[in-house]
Structures are given as structure tokens and as C-alpha cells.
Short mmCIF file of C-alpha atoms and ligand atoms in Angstrom, two decimals:
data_model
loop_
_atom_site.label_atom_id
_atom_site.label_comp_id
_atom_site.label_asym_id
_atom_site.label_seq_id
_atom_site.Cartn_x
_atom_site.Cartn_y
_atom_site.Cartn_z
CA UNK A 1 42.33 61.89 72.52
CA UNK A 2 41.90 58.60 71.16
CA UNK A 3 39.72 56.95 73.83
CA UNK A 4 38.75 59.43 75.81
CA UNK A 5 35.52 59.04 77.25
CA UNK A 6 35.87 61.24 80.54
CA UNK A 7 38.46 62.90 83.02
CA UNK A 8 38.94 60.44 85.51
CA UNK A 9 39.94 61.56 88.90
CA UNK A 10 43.58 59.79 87.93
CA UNK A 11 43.80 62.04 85.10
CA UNK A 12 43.24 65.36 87.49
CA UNK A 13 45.94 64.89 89.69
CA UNK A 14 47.88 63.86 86.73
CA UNK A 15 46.83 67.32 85.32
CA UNK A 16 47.52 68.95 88.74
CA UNK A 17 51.02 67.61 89.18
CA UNK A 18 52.06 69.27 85.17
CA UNK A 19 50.14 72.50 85.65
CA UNK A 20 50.35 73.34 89.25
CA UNK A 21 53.19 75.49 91.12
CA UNK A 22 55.69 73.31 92.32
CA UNK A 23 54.54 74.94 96.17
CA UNK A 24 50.88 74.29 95.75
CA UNK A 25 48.93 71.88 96.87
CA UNK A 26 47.88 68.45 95.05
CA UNK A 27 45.02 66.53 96.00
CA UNK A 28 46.98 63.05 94.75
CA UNK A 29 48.97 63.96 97.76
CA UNK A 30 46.86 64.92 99.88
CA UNK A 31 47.34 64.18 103.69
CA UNK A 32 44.02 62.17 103.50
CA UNK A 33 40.79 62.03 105.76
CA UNK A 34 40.84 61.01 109.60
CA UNK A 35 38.71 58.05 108.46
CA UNK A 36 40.04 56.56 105.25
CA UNK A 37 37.50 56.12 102.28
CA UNK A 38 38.31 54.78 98.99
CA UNK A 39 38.82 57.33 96.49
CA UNK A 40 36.20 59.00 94.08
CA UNK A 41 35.58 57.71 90.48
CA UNK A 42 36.19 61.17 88.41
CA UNK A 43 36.26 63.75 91.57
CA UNK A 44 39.50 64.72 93.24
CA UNK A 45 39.54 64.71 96.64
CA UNK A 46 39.13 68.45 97.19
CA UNK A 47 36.33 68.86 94.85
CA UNK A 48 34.80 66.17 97.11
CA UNK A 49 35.02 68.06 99.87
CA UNK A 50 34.10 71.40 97.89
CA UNK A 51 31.00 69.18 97.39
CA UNK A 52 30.45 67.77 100.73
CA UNK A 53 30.41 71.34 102.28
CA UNK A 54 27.64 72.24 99.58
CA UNK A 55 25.53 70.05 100.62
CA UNK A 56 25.91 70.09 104.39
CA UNK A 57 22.69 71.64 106.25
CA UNK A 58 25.10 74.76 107.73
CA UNK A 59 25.59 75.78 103.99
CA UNK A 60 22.12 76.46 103.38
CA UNK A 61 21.48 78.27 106.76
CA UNK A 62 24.22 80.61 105.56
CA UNK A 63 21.30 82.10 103.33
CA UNK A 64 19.40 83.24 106.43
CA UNK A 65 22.63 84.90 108.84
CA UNK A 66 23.75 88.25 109.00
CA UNK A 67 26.00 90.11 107.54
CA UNK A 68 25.97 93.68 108.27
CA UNK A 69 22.28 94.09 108.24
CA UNK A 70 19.49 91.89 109.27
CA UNK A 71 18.13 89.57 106.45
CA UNK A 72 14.43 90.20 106.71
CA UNK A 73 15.33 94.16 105.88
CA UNK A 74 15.87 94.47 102.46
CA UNK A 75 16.23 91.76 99.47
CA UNK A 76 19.36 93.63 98.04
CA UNK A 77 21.98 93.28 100.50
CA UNK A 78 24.69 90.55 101.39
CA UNK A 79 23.66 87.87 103.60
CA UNK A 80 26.53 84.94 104.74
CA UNK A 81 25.72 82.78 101.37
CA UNK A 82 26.01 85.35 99.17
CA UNK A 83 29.29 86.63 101.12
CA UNK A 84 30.36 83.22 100.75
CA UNK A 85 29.70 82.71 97.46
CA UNK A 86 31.82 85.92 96.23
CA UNK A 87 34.52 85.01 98.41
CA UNK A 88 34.73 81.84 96.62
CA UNK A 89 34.39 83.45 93.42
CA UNK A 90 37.21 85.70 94.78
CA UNK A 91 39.48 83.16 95.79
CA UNK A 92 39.27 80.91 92.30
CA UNK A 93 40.06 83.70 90.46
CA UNK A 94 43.35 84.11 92.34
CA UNK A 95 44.40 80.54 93.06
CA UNK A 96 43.83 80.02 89.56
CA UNK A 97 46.02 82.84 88.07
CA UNK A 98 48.94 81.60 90.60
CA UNK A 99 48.83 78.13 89.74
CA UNK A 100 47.77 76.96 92.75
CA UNK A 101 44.89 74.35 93.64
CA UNK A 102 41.91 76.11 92.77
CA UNK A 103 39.36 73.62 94.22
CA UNK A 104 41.36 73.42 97.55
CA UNK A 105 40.88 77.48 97.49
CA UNK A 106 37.65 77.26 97.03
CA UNK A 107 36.35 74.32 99.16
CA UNK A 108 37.79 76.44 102.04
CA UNK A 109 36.17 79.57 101.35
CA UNK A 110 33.44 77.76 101.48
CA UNK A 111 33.37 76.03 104.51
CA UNK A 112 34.94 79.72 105.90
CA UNK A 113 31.86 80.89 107.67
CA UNK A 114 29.99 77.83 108.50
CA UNK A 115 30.20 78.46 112.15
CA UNK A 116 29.19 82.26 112.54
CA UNK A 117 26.69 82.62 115.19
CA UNK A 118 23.17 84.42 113.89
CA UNK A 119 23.85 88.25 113.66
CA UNK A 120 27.47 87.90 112.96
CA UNK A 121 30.52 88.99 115.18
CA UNK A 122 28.22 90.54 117.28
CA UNK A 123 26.48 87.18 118.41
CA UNK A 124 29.95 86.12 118.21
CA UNK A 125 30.91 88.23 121.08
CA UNK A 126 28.43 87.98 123.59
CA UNK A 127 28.30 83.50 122.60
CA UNK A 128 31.96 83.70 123.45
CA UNK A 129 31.43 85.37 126.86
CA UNK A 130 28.84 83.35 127.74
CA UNK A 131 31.43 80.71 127.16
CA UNK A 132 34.36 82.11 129.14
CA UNK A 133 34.73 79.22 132.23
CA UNK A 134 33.90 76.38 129.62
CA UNK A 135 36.53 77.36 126.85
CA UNK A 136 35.36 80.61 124.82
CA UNK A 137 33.19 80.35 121.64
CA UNK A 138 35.11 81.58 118.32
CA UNK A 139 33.19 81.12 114.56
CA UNK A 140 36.85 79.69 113.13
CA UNK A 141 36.65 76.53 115.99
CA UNK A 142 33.08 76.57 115.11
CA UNK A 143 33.37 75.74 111.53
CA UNK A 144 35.64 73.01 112.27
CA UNK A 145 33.18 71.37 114.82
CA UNK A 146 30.78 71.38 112.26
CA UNK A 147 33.05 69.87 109.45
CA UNK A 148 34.35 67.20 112.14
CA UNK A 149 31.68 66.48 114.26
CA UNK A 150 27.83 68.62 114.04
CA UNK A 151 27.12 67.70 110.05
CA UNK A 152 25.41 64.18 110.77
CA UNK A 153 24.70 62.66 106.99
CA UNK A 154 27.22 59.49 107.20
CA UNK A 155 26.76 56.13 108.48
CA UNK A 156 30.89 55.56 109.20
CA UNK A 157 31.65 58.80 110.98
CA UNK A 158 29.97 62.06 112.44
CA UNK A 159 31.03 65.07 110.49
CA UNK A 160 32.02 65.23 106.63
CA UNK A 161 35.75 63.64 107.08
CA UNK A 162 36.72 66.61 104.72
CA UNK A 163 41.00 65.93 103.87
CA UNK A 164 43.60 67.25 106.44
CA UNK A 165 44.42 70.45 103.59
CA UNK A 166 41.02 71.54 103.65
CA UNK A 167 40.23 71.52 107.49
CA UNK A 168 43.92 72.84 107.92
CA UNK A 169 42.62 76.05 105.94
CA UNK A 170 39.13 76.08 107.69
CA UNK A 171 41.08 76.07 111.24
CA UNK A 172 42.97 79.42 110.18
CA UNK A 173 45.37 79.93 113.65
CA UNK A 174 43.63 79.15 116.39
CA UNK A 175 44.48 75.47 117.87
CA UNK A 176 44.44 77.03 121.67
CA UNK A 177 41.29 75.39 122.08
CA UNK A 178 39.99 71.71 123.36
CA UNK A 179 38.94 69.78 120.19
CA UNK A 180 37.45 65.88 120.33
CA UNK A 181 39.28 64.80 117.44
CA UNK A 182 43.19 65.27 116.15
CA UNK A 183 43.53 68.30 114.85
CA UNK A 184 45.80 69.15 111.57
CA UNK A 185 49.35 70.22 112.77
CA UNK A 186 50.00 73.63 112.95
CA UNK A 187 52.74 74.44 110.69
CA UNK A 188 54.93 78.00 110.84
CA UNK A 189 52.81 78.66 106.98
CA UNK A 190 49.55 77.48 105.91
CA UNK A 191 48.98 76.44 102.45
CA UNK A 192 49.17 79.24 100.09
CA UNK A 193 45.40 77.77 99.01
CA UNK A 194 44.42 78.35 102.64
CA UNK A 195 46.03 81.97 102.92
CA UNK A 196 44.19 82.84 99.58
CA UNK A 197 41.26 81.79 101.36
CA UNK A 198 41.86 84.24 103.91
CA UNK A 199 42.41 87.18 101.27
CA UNK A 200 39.78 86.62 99.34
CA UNK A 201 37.16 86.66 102.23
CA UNK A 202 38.92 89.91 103.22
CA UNK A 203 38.67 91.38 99.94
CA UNK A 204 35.54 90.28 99.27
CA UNK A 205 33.53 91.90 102.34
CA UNK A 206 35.47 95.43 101.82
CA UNK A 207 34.07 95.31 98.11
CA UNK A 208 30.49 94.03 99.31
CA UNK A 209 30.16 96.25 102.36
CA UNK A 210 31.02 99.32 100.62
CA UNK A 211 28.44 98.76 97.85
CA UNK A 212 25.75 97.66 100.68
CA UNK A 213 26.91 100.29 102.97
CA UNK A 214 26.39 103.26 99.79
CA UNK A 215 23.35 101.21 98.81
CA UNK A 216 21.93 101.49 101.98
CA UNK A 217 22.50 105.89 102.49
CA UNK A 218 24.20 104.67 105.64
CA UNK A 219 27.50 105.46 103.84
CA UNK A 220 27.97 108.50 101.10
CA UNK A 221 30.27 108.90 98.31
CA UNK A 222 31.41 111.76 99.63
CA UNK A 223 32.63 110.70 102.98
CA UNK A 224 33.98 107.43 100.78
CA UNK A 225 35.88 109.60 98.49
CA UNK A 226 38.49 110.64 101.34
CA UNK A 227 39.84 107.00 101.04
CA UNK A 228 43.11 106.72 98.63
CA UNK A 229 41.86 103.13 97.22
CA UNK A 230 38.49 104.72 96.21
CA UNK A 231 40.19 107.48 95.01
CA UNK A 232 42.33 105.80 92.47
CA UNK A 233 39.78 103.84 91.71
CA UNK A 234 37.78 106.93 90.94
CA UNK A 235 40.91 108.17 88.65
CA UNK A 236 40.59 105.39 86.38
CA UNK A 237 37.63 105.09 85.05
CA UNK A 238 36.60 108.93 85.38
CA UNK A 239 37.54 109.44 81.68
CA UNK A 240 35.08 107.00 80.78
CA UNK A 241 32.03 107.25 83.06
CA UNK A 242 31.38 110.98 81.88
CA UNK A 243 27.29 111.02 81.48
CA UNK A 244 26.86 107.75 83.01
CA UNK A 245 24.27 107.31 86.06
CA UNK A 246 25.38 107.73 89.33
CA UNK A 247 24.20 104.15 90.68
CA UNK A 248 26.20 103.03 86.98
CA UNK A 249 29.68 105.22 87.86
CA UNK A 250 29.28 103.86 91.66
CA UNK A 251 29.28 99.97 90.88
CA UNK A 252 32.02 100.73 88.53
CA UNK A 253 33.95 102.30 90.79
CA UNK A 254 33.34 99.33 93.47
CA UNK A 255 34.16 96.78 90.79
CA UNK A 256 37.45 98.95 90.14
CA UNK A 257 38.43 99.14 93.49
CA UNK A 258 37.69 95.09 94.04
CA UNK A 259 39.72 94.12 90.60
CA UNK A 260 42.52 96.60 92.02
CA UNK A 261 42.87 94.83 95.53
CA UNK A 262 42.57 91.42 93.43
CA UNK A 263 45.93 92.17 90.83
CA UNK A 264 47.99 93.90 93.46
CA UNK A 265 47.79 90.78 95.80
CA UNK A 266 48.75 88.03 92.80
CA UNK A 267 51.35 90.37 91.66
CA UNK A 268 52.92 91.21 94.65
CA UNK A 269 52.42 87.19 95.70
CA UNK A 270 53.97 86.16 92.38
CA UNK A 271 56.95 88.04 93.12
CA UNK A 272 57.61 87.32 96.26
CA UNK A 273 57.47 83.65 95.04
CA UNK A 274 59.77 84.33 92.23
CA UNK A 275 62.16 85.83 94.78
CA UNK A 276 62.40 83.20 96.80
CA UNK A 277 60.19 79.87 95.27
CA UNK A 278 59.73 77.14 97.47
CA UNK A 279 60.96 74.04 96.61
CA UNK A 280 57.40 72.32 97.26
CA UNK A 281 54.56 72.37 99.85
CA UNK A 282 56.59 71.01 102.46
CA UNK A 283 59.36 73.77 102.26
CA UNK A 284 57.05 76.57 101.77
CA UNK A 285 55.30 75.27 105.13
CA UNK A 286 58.16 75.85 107.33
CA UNK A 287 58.83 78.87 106.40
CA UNK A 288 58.47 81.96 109.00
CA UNK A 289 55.61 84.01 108.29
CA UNK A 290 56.81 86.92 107.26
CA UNK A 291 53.79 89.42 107.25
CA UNK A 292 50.89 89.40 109.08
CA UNK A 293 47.38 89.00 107.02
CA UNK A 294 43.56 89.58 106.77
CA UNK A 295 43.67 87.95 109.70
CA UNK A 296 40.26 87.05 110.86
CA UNK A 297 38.08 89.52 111.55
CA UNK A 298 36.49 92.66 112.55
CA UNK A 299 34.33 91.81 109.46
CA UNK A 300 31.10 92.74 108.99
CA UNK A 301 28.44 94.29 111.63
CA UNK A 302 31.08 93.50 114.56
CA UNK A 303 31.97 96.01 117.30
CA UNK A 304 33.87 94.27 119.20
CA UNK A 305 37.11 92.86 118.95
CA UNK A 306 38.36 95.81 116.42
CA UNK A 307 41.39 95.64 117.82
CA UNK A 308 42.99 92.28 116.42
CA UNK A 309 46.05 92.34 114.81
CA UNK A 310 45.86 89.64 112.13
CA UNK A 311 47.98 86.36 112.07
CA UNK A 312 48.48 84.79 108.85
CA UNK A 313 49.24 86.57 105.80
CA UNK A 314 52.47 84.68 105.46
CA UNK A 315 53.66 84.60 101.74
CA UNK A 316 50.64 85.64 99.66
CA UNK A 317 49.72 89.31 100.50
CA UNK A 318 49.53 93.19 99.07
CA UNK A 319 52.05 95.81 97.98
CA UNK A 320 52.83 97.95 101.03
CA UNK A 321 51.07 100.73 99.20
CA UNK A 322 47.58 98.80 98.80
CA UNK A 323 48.24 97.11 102.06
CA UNK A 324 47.97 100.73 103.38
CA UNK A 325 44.95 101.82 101.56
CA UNK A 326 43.08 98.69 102.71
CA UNK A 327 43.88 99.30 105.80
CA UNK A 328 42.69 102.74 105.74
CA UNK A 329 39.69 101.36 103.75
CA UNK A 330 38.54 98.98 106.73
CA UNK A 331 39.63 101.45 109.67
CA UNK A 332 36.76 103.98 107.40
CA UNK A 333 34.25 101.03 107.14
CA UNK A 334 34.33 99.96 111.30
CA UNK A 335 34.18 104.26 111.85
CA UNK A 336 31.39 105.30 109.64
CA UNK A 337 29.36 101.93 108.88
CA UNK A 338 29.79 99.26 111.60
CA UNK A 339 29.59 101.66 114.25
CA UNK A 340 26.92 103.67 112.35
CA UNK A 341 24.38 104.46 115.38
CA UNK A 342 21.55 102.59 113.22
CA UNK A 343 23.96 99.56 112.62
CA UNK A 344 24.80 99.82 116.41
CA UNK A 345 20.90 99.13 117.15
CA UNK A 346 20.86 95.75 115.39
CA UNK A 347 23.99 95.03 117.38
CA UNK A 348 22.80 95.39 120.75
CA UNK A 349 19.37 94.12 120.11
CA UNK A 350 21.09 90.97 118.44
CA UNK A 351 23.28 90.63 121.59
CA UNK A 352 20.06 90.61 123.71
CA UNK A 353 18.91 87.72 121.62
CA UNK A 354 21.91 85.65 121.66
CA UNK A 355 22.35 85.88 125.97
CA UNK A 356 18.34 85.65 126.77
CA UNK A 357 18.60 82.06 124.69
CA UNK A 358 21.59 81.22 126.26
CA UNK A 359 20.47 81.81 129.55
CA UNK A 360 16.82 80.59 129.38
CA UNK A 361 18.25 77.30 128.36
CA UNK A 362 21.41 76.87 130.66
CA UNK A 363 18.45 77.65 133.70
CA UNK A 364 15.77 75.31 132.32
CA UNK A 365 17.38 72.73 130.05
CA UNK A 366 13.82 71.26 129.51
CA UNK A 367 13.06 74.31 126.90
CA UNK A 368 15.85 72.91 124.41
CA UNK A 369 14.76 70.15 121.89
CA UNK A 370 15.33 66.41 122.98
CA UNK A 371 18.38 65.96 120.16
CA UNK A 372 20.32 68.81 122.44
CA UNK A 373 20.00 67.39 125.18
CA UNK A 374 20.95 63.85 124.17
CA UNK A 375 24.26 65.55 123.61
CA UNK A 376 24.83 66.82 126.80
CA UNK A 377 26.54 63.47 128.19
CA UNK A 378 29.23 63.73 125.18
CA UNK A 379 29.76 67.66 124.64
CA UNK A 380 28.48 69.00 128.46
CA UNK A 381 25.92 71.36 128.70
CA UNK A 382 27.13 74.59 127.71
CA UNK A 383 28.94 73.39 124.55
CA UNK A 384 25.50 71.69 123.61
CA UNK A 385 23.60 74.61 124.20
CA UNK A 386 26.17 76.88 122.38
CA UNK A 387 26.18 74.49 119.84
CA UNK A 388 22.62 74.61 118.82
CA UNK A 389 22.63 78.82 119.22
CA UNK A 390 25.36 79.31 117.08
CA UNK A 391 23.50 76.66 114.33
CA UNK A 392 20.44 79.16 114.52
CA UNK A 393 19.81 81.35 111.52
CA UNK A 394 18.97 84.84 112.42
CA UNK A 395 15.42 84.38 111.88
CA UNK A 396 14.63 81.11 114.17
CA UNK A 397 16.92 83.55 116.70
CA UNK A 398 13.81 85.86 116.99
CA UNK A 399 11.37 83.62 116.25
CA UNK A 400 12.19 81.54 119.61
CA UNK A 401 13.52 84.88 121.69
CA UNK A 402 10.26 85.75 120.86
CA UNK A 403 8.32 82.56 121.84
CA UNK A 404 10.06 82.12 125.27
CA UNK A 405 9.98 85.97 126.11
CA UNK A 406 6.69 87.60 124.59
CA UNK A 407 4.01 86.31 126.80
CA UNK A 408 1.76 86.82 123.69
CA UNK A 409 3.54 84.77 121.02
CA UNK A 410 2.46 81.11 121.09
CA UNK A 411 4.42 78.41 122.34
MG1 MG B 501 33.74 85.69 105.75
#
């Protein structure tokens, strides 16, 4: 260590190319950005974008977005940053154990729900029908907007110009849709960083809903004890949690059942790579999917749409046994919690929200804020408009629903 004064970005990718997988990805050879920038003193160019999607201005409105249940209800449950945050947790913890590129993993999980609507899927849903003659609204495209166009902190481009690996993993499968700048190809496999991405949102919003869906009375152990992944869950820690609290044994339980989902899916990952290991990025690339994956979505709050079929999974995924439970698990959560009557309320209310805006502003353009409009030359009207709903945080949702329809609110 004779002269060592610091790690110098250099000396990362020179560390990356020893200790990584030979299939994961490195940022030293990375695809790049769409506008080249010299390189960063001591940060690769993945943590750079980890740290350009911390600080973009959708991050922090993650705080204020729905989940499951409306922000303003109770301090204790998820919102989108806290989601976020333990899916990134999630997702380090895996990439790490596999050898692959931890900060790729976790810039994308990141960046994974930038562009979700206020109230979740179920603003989602009725966004995306207002949308249907001027090309559908979907959260996945919407992220990527934001990442390559919306964010507005640069002087040389609009957008963050994250690196082709990390919008590649924020894209997910959907290309079917018009996009103003090149998008990353679409390749037969994803990176395995990406697909962890995908898992570890997955895993982490079974794990979080359950525990907010108990916490809540909404859901009870006893309806949740029918599942087989609680159940073994249950069965190994019961020796230990005899005279321990309920609310103790329950979080244990939870954090059991998470850890569970989290070793099955690097073991059964690691050996299908040992079965058949990749040659390198490249190979593992073009490689037929051979599963499908987490997919992306029904998550939280959402009634609609419950009946997608996932489209990634690719090479990391589950055991068929815990792929089974899980998919048990999340049919129980959609039955009993997202289409619990009082989360079925907030659903339809939120939908109310989301079309009145749309509508008041497609018939009187003159209610939207000057910046929208300037943007209606580049984007048209409707993607403008959709645009600035989907950037609202549930509370400015109400807030203006309530100034343009509640003759009593002030302007
Ligand atoms: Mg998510």
C-alpha cells in the first residue's frame, strides 16, 4: 500500500475486472452515455449514476407517493422511497453475493420507480387510458423519460445522461413505445444486474406489504398462515420465539420469510450459472430467456392489470418450489389486501383524482403552469399534461383536485 492515498476510479474497475463474475457487468466497459463526458476522478461510472438519480427532484417526490396506502394516513407504513430504498438494499445484498456489479444493481433499483404516477398502479391505470389515442402511459417508459429527458439540472443535455447499462435496466421490456431519443438495444437477456433489479423490487414489496398489510388489521395472521412460504417460515423459528411478543414473533417471521426468498434466488441463480456460465456479458445477453420473472407488476395498491404474465426473469430466478410459494404468496396479497374493500376506496377515489386533472387541463390548458405549456410545441399536449400528472406526489394530487373542484378551497 505504499502510496496509497485513495481509490481512484482506475483502481475500481481494476478491482471490478479481478473480483467480478466473468458475466457481470463492468463499468470500465461500459457502453457509455448518449452524450460523452469525461470520466469521474474516484467514482465509477455507475456509482455516478447511482448518484445522479439521488439527487434528481423525482427521487425526493418518491417520499410523498403511494404505495398501498395513502401517505398522509399513518407514519408507519411504506411509501415509494422507503420501497425504494429496501429494494435497493435488497438488490446489493444479492448482486453482491453473486459477484456481480453491485452499484449497477443498485443505481437501477433506484431509478425503478421514478415514474409511478401519484397513488400507484391505480393512477397508473386510469393515466394510461387517458392516454390510449396518443400512445398509452406505463411507469417503466416513465422512468426513462425522466432519466433522458424531464430531470433538467445540466447545462449540455436535458435529462441525467445516466450509461446505456443503467437505462437498459430502468427500461425493463417494454421498447413498443415512441421515445425522443435512441433507446438501448433490446437484447434476448438483460444484464443479470438489471434482472436482480427486477427480483429484488419483487421481493421486497411481498416482504413490506405483508408487514404493512398485518400492521394495518387489514390482513391477519391467521388468514396469512394458509400460505406455504409463511408457513415454513413459521417452522423455523417457532422453537425459538416461544414467550416472545406477538408484534416480536410477527417481524421475525416476515424477516424469515424475506431472507428465505433472498437465498433461494442466489442459490438457485448460482447454479444455474455454474451449469451453464457464460463466457462474458455479451454471451450471457444472447441467450434465450428461459423463465419468465417478477415481471413488472401488479405491485402494490393496483387492481388492475392482475393479469400480466411477467417477461424477464431470464437466468437469475427461484427454485420451482419457492417460485410456487411466491406465487401463491402474491395471488393471497392481490385477494385479501389489494382488493380489500377499504383498500378498494383509496383506489377509486385516487382514480377520480388522476382523470378530473387530466381532463380539466386537456379542456382548459390555461389552468396548467406556464413551464407545461412551453412544452407543448416539443412533447404535444397530452404527453405534457401527462407528464406533469404523473410528476405529482400524492399530496399536490389532492391539493389541486381540490382547488379546481371544491368551490370553497382557494385558488
Ligand atoms: Mg417497485
Amino acid at each position: 500500500m505504499s502510496g496509497f492515498r485513495y481509490r481512484t476510479r482506475e483502481r475500481y474497475e481494476q478491482e471490478e475486472r479481478e473480483r467480478l463474475a466473468p458475466w457481470a457487468a463492468r463499468a470500465g466497459d461500459s457502453a457509455g452515455r448518449l452524450v460523452p463526458e469525461p470520466e469521474h476522478a474516484y467514482r465509477t461510472a455507475f456509482q455516478r449514476d447511482r448518484d445522479r438519480i439521488v439527487h434528481a427532484r423525482a427521487f425526493r417526490r418518491l417520499e410523498f407517493k403511494t404505495q398501498v396506502f395513502v401517505y398522509l394516513e399513518n407514519d408507519h407504513y411504506r411509501n415509494r422511497l422507503t420501497h425504494t430504498i429496501e429494494a435497493a438494499q435488497v438488490a446489493r445484498t444479492i448482486a453482491r453475493a453473486l459477484c456481480l456489479n453491485e452499484d449497477l444493481a443498485e443505481a437501477i433499483t433506484l431509478a425503478h420507480d421514478l415514474g409511478h404516477t401519484p397513488f400507484g398502479h391505480a393512477g397508473e391505470a386510469v393515466l394510461d387510458r387517458c392516454m390510449e389515442e396518443h400512445g398509452g402511459f406505463d411507469h417503466n417508459r416513465q422512468s426513462l423519460r425522466i432519466v433522458d429527458l424531464l430531470e433538467n439540472r445540466y447545462p449540455d443535455f436535458s435529462g441525467l445522461n445516466l450509461t446505456e447499462e443503467t437505462r437498459e435496466g430502468i427500461l425493463k421490456h417494454g421498447a413498443a413505445w415512441p421515445h425522443p431519443i435512441p433507446l438501448p438495444p433490446l437484447r434476448p437477456q438483460r444484464s443479470l444486474e438489471a434482472q436482480v433489479a427486477d427480483h429484488a423490487d419483487e421481493i421486497a414489496y411481498l416482504h413490506h406489504d405483508l408487514d404493512d398489510g398485518l400492521r394495518s388489521g387489514l390482513l391477519s395472521v391467521s388468514l396469512v398462515e394458509t400460505t406455504a412460504l409463511w408457513k415454513s417460515a413459521r417452522a423455523q423459528r417457532a422453537s425459538r420465539d416461544a414467550g416472545m411478543a406477538d408484534a416480536v414473533v410477527r417481524a421475525r417471521t416476515i424477516g424469515a420469510l424475506g431472507d428465505g426468498l433472498i437465498g433461494d434466488l442466489i442459490e438457485e441463480t448460482s447454479r444455474r450459472l455454474a451449469a451453464n456460465p457464460p463466457a462474458s456479458l455479451a454471451d450471457l445477453r444472447q441467450r434465450t430467456a428461459r423463465s419468465s420473472g417478477p415481471g413488472h407488476g401488479p405491485e402494490n395498491g393496483s387492481s388492475a392489470d392482475l393479469s400480466f404474465s411477467g417477461g424477464g426473469g431470464e437466468t437469475i430466478g427461484f427454485s420451482p418450489e419457492i417460485d410456487r410459494g411466491k406465487r401463491e404468496l402474491k395471488s393471497f396479497l392481490s385477494e385479501n389486501f389489494y382488493r380489500h374493500p377499504d383498500v378498494l376506496r383509496r383506489v377509486r377515489k385516487a382514480e377520480w383524482i388522476v382523470g378530473d386533472l387530466f381532463r380539466a387541463y386537456r379542456d382548459d390548458p390555461n389552468l396548467l403552469p406556464t413551464d407545461v405549456r412551453a412544452r407543448f410545441a416539443r412533447e404535444g399536449e397530452p404527453r405534457a399534461v401527462a407528464d406533469y400528472i404523473a410528476g405529482m406526489t400524492d399530496r399536490f394530487a389532492m391539493d389541486e383536485h381540490k382547488k379546481l373542484f371544491d368551490p370553497h378551497a382557494p385558488i
